[in-house]
């Protein structure tokens, strides 16, 4: 009887130990699964937070610019700064005709040419050319580089052509070869030729950029009437760094694809 009692005590102890061991194993499994679930939730939260951050940054960028930006090779150097504007309504500046003669002089011409003449043809490496929204051709004199120009310089070229067209009758040297279609046979002006194309391109460019600088009305002390006042300061792109970039990447040789050097666009 004593042996049976001892046996049962040992058996009960073993059963309790096995039961406790099973509970401990089950507890470990539950803890393991809970850890897995916790880590999975943590990972999902991190991924979701990252995705939300990207969306917020993109939305902020779109809100700041007002629209998506088209790729340009100079996008990394674009800066904005306040620029003092010349009040050409009341005061003369070197880009205007000589007030003494009413005609532009060589100083006027030089100032306009300096705005864009060195920057009309620019080269970029293939890595940047691959990112252009519209594919471009290699530079004829150096096929390892690709030919572009920044639109601002084309616009200045168009505007200068229109400026010269205003004085075609008074300034003989303005009658360049690419102005030949400004006149019809017999000497009459042609208002549908090259100048009209330049004028319309400027129209499109102005509408595209949509300058929303507010123009205030004030009493004009010189005109002695209320007039809209041209803004004294505007927030502009820093053209100095853009000019420097174009000079550093300028195509020095004439651009000739076999049809004669390019002199106009």
Short mmCIF file of C-alpha atoms in Angstrom, two decimals:
data_model
loop_
_atom_site.label_atom_id
_atom_site.label_comp_id
_atom_site.label_asym_id
_atom_site.label_seq_id
_atom_site.Cartn_x
_atom_site.Cartn_y
_atom_site.Cartn_z
CA UNK A 1 0.00 0.00 0.00
CA UNK A 2 2.82 2.34 0.89
CA UNK A 3 4.45 1.64 -2.45
CA UNK A 4 1.20 2.37 -4.27
CA UNK A 5 0.79 5.63 -2.42
CA UNK A 6 4.34 6.63 -3.21
CA UNK A 7 3.84 5.67 -6.84
CA UNK A 8 0.70 7.77 -7.08
CA UNK A 9 2.45 10.71 -5.44
CA UNK A 10 5.30 10.49 -7.93
CA UNK A 11 2.85 10.05 -10.80
CA UNK A 12 0.84 13.07 -9.69
CA UNK A 13 4.01 15.10 -9.41
CA UNK A 14 5.05 14.05 -12.90
CA UNK A 15 1.62 14.90 -14.25
CA UNK A 16 1.74 18.32 -12.62
CA UNK A 17 5.22 18.91 -14.00
CA UNK A 18 4.11 17.89 -17.49
CA UNK A 19 1.04 20.08 -17.23
CA UNK A 20 3.14 23.03 -16.07
CA UNK A 21 5.65 22.37 -18.85
CA UNK A 22 2.87 22.33 -21.43
CA UNK A 23 1.46 25.57 -20.06
CA UNK A 24 4.92 27.15 -20.12
CA UNK A 25 5.47 25.98 -23.71
CA UNK A 26 2.05 27.28 -24.71
CA UNK A 27 2.81 30.58 -22.99
CA UNK A 28 6.08 30.87 -24.86
CA UNK A 29 4.33 30.20 -28.15
CA UNK A 30 1.70 32.82 -27.41
CA UNK A 31 4.43 35.29 -26.43
CA UNK A 32 6.34 34.46 -29.61
CA UNK A 33 3.27 34.99 -31.79
CA UNK A 34 2.47 38.23 -29.98
CA UNK A 35 6.00 39.45 -30.65
CA UNK A 36 5.63 38.55 -34.34
CA UNK A 37 2.29 40.38 -34.53
CA UNK A 38 3.77 43.39 -32.72
CA UNK A 39 6.78 43.56 -35.06
CA UNK A 40 4.52 43.19 -38.11
CA UNK A 41 2.31 46.03 -36.88
CA UNK A 42 5.38 48.14 -36.15
CA UNK A 43 6.74 47.50 -39.65
CA UNK A 44 3.39 48.30 -41.27
CA UNK A 45 3.16 51.51 -39.25
CA UNK A 46 6.66 52.55 -40.34
CA UNK A 47 5.85 51.84 -44.00
CA UNK A 48 2.58 53.76 -43.76
CA UNK A 49 4.29 56.68 -42.03
CA UNK A 50 6.96 56.77 -44.74
CA UNK A 51 4.35 56.72 -47.49
CA UNK A 52 2.38 59.50 -45.81
CA UNK A 53 5.56 61.55 -45.45
CA UNK A 54 6.27 61.23 -49.18
CA UNK A 55 2.70 62.24 -50.03
CA UNK A 56 2.83 65.23 -47.68
CA UNK A 57 6.17 66.39 -49.10
CA UNK A 58 4.91 66.05 -52.67
CA UNK A 59 1.70 67.88 -51.85
CA UNK A 60 3.66 70.63 -50.10
CA UNK A 61 5.93 70.95 -53.11
CA UNK A 62 2.96 71.16 -55.44
CA UNK A 63 1.28 73.72 -53.22
CA UNK A 64 4.44 75.82 -53.09
CA UNK A 65 4.99 75.84 -56.84
CA UNK A 66 1.36 75.75 -57.88
CA UNK A 67 2.05 73.01 -60.42
CA UNK A 68 4.37 70.21 -61.37
CA UNK A 69 7.73 71.31 -62.69
CA UNK A 70 9.15 70.24 -66.05
CA UNK A 71 12.73 68.99 -65.85
CA UNK A 72 15.47 71.46 -66.70
CA UNK A 73 19.23 70.90 -66.38
CA UNK A 74 19.49 74.05 -64.23
CA UNK A 75 16.82 73.12 -61.70
CA UNK A 76 19.41 72.48 -58.98
CA UNK A 77 20.82 76.01 -59.18
CA UNK A 78 17.59 78.02 -59.45
CA UNK A 79 17.38 80.68 -56.77
CA UNK A 80 14.85 83.43 -56.06
CA UNK A 81 15.71 86.89 -54.83
CA UNK A 82 14.21 90.40 -54.69
CA UNK A 83 15.17 92.51 -57.71
CA UNK A 84 14.79 96.28 -57.99
CA UNK A 85 12.83 97.20 -61.11
CA UNK A 86 13.62 100.14 -63.37
CA UNK A 87 10.65 102.49 -63.75
CA UNK A 88 10.78 102.83 -67.52
CA UNK A 89 7.53 104.80 -67.47
CA UNK A 90 9.32 107.85 -66.07
CA UNK A 91 13.03 107.10 -66.38
CA UNK A 92 15.38 106.06 -69.15
CA UNK A 93 17.57 102.96 -68.97
CA UNK A 94 20.26 101.60 -71.35
CA UNK A 95 17.87 99.09 -72.92
CA UNK A 96 15.69 101.89 -74.28
CA UNK A 97 16.18 104.17 -77.29
CA UNK A 98 18.44 107.18 -76.91
CA UNK A 99 16.13 109.97 -75.68
CA UNK A 100 18.16 112.58 -77.58
CA UNK A 101 17.60 110.97 -81.00
CA UNK A 102 14.56 108.79 -80.41
CA UNK A 103 16.54 105.90 -81.90
CA UNK A 104 18.52 103.05 -80.37
CA UNK A 105 22.30 103.35 -80.58
CA UNK A 106 25.16 100.86 -80.38
CA UNK A 107 25.04 100.93 -76.57
CA UNK A 108 21.41 99.86 -76.72
CA UNK A 109 22.20 97.09 -79.19
CA UNK A 110 25.12 95.82 -77.14
CA UNK A 111 23.04 95.67 -73.98
CA UNK A 112 20.36 93.60 -75.69
CA UNK A 113 22.85 91.28 -77.37
CA UNK A 114 24.59 90.64 -74.06
CA UNK A 115 21.32 89.37 -72.59
CA UNK A 116 21.31 86.24 -74.72
CA UNK A 117 23.92 86.14 -77.48
CA UNK A 118 26.41 83.93 -75.58
CA UNK A 119 23.68 81.64 -74.25
CA UNK A 120 21.69 80.64 -77.32
CA UNK A 121 23.49 77.31 -77.73
CA UNK A 122 24.33 75.19 -74.70
CA UNK A 123 25.62 71.64 -74.34
CA UNK A 124 24.76 68.99 -71.75
CA UNK A 125 26.07 65.45 -71.17
CA UNK A 126 24.05 62.35 -72.17
CA UNK A 127 23.01 61.72 -68.55
CA UNK A 128 21.11 65.01 -68.51
CA UNK A 129 19.92 64.73 -72.11
CA UNK A 130 18.19 61.45 -71.21
CA UNK A 131 16.00 63.34 -68.72
CA UNK A 132 14.74 65.95 -71.17
CA UNK A 133 10.99 65.88 -71.85
CA UNK A 134 11.78 66.21 -75.57
CA UNK A 135 14.83 64.44 -77.01
CA UNK A 136 17.55 66.59 -78.55
CA UNK A 137 20.35 66.17 -81.08
CA UNK A 138 24.08 65.88 -80.39
CA UNK A 139 26.24 68.96 -80.89
CA UNK A 140 27.49 68.70 -84.52
CA UNK A 141 31.07 69.57 -83.56
CA UNK A 142 31.08 67.29 -80.48
CA UNK A 143 28.65 64.32 -80.63
CA UNK A 144 29.52 63.37 -77.03
CA UNK A 145 27.42 66.34 -75.89
CA UNK A 146 23.83 67.30 -76.61
CA UNK A 147 22.45 70.62 -77.80
CA UNK A 148 19.88 72.67 -75.89
CA UNK A 149 19.05 76.27 -75.13
CA UNK A 150 17.13 77.62 -72.18
CA UNK A 151 13.81 79.14 -73.15
CA UNK A 152 14.50 82.49 -71.48
CA UNK A 153 17.23 83.22 -74.03
CA UNK A 154 14.98 82.32 -76.93
CA UNK A 155 12.33 84.66 -75.53
CA UNK A 156 14.87 87.48 -75.21
CA UNK A 157 15.95 86.85 -78.79
CA UNK A 158 12.32 87.11 -79.93
CA UNK A 159 11.76 90.27 -77.92
CA UNK A 160 14.91 91.86 -79.32
CA UNK A 161 13.77 91.05 -82.85
CA UNK A 162 10.46 92.81 -82.18
CA UNK A 163 12.38 95.77 -80.71
CA UNK A 164 14.51 96.01 -83.83
CA UNK A 165 11.44 95.75 -86.04
CA UNK A 166 10.11 98.96 -84.45
CA UNK A 167 13.03 100.87 -85.95
CA UNK A 168 13.55 99.05 -89.26
CA UNK A 169 12.88 102.23 -91.19
CA UNK A 170 15.24 104.34 -89.09
CA UNK A 171 18.15 101.98 -88.38
CA UNK A 172 19.63 100.50 -91.53
CA UNK A 173 21.70 97.76 -89.89
CA UNK A 174 18.57 96.26 -88.31
CA UNK A 175 17.58 94.96 -91.75
CA UNK A 176 19.35 91.65 -91.18
CA UNK A 177 18.79 88.64 -93.45
CA UNK A 178 16.28 87.08 -91.07
CA UNK A 179 14.21 90.29 -91.23
CA UNK A 180 13.73 90.10 -94.99
CA UNK A 181 10.16 88.88 -94.57
CA UNK A 182 9.26 92.02 -92.60
CA UNK A 183 8.70 93.65 -95.98
CA UNK A 184 6.57 92.60 -98.93
CA UNK A 185 7.49 93.25 -102.57
CA UNK A 186 7.02 96.95 -103.15
CA UNK A 187 8.24 97.93 -99.68
CA UNK A 188 5.03 97.44 -97.71
CA UNK A 189 5.33 96.01 -94.20
CA UNK A 190 4.57 92.30 -93.77
CA UNK A 191 2.69 91.82 -90.51
CA UNK A 192 2.37 88.04 -90.83
CA UNK A 193 6.07 87.16 -91.19
CA UNK A 194 8.81 86.29 -88.76
CA UNK A 195 8.06 89.19 -86.43
CA UNK A 196 4.48 88.02 -85.96
CA UNK A 197 5.76 84.58 -84.92
CA UNK A 198 8.12 86.16 -82.39
CA UNK A 199 5.33 88.32 -81.03
CA UNK A 200 3.01 85.35 -80.57
CA UNK A 201 5.73 83.34 -78.84
CA UNK A 202 6.21 86.15 -76.33
CA UNK A 203 2.44 86.17 -75.78
CA UNK A 204 2.46 82.44 -75.02
CA UNK A 205 5.46 82.77 -72.72
CA UNK A 206 3.88 85.59 -70.72
CA UNK A 207 0.68 83.60 -70.27
CA UNK A 208 2.63 80.48 -69.34
CA UNK A 209 4.62 82.20 -66.60
CA UNK A 210 1.65 84.23 -65.38
CA UNK A 211 3.31 86.97 -63.31
CA UNK A 212 0.89 87.62 -60.44
CA UNK A 213 2.83 90.44 -58.77
CA UNK A 214 0.17 92.91 -57.54
CA UNK A 215 0.20 96.37 -59.13
CA UNK A 216 -1.06 99.10 -56.81
CA UNK A 217 -2.74 102.37 -57.73
CA UNK A 218 -1.36 105.61 -56.31
CA UNK A 219 -1.29 109.30 -57.03
CA UNK A 220 1.41 109.81 -59.65
CA UNK A 221 3.32 112.97 -58.74
CA UNK A 222 4.77 113.35 -62.24
CA UNK A 223 1.60 112.72 -64.25
CA UNK A 224 -0.58 114.48 -61.64
CA UNK A 225 -3.27 111.79 -61.86
CA UNK A 226 -3.90 108.43 -60.15
CA UNK A 227 -2.07 105.69 -62.06
CA UNK A 228 -1.08 102.06 -61.56
CA UNK A 229 2.41 102.02 -60.09
CA UNK A 230 4.93 99.58 -61.51
CA UNK A 231 6.28 97.37 -58.69
CA UNK A 232 9.59 98.68 -57.38
CA UNK A 233 10.71 95.22 -56.28
CA UNK A 234 9.81 91.81 -57.65
CA UNK A 235 10.79 88.29 -56.62
CA UNK A 236 12.74 86.94 -59.58
CA UNK A 237 14.90 84.02 -60.54
CA UNK A 238 18.55 84.80 -60.05
CA UNK A 239 19.64 85.25 -63.66
CA UNK A 240 23.27 85.72 -62.66
CA UNK A 241 23.68 82.04 -61.71
CA UNK A 242 21.73 80.92 -64.79
CA UNK A 243 23.88 83.13 -67.04
CA UNK A 244 27.00 81.69 -65.43
CA UNK A 245 25.78 78.13 -66.04
CA UNK A 246 25.10 78.83 -69.70
CA UNK A 247 28.50 80.45 -70.16
CA UNK A 248 30.19 77.45 -68.55
CA UNK A 249 28.31 75.10 -70.90
CA UNK A 250 28.18 77.25 -74.02
CA UNK A 251 28.83 75.72 -77.44
CA UNK A 252 31.73 77.79 -78.71
CA UNK A 253 31.63 76.72 -82.36
CA UNK A 254 28.84 77.72 -84.78
CA UNK A 255 26.04 75.16 -84.76
CA UNK A 256 25.85 73.75 -88.28
CA UNK A 257 23.98 70.54 -89.12
CA UNK A 258 25.00 70.86 -92.76
CA UNK A 259 22.49 73.53 -93.70
CA UNK A 260 24.55 76.56 -92.69
CA UNK A 261 25.19 78.02 -89.24
CA UNK A 262 22.12 78.59 -87.09
CA UNK A 263 21.55 82.34 -86.76
CA UNK A 264 17.90 82.45 -85.77
CA UNK A 265 15.14 80.43 -84.12
#
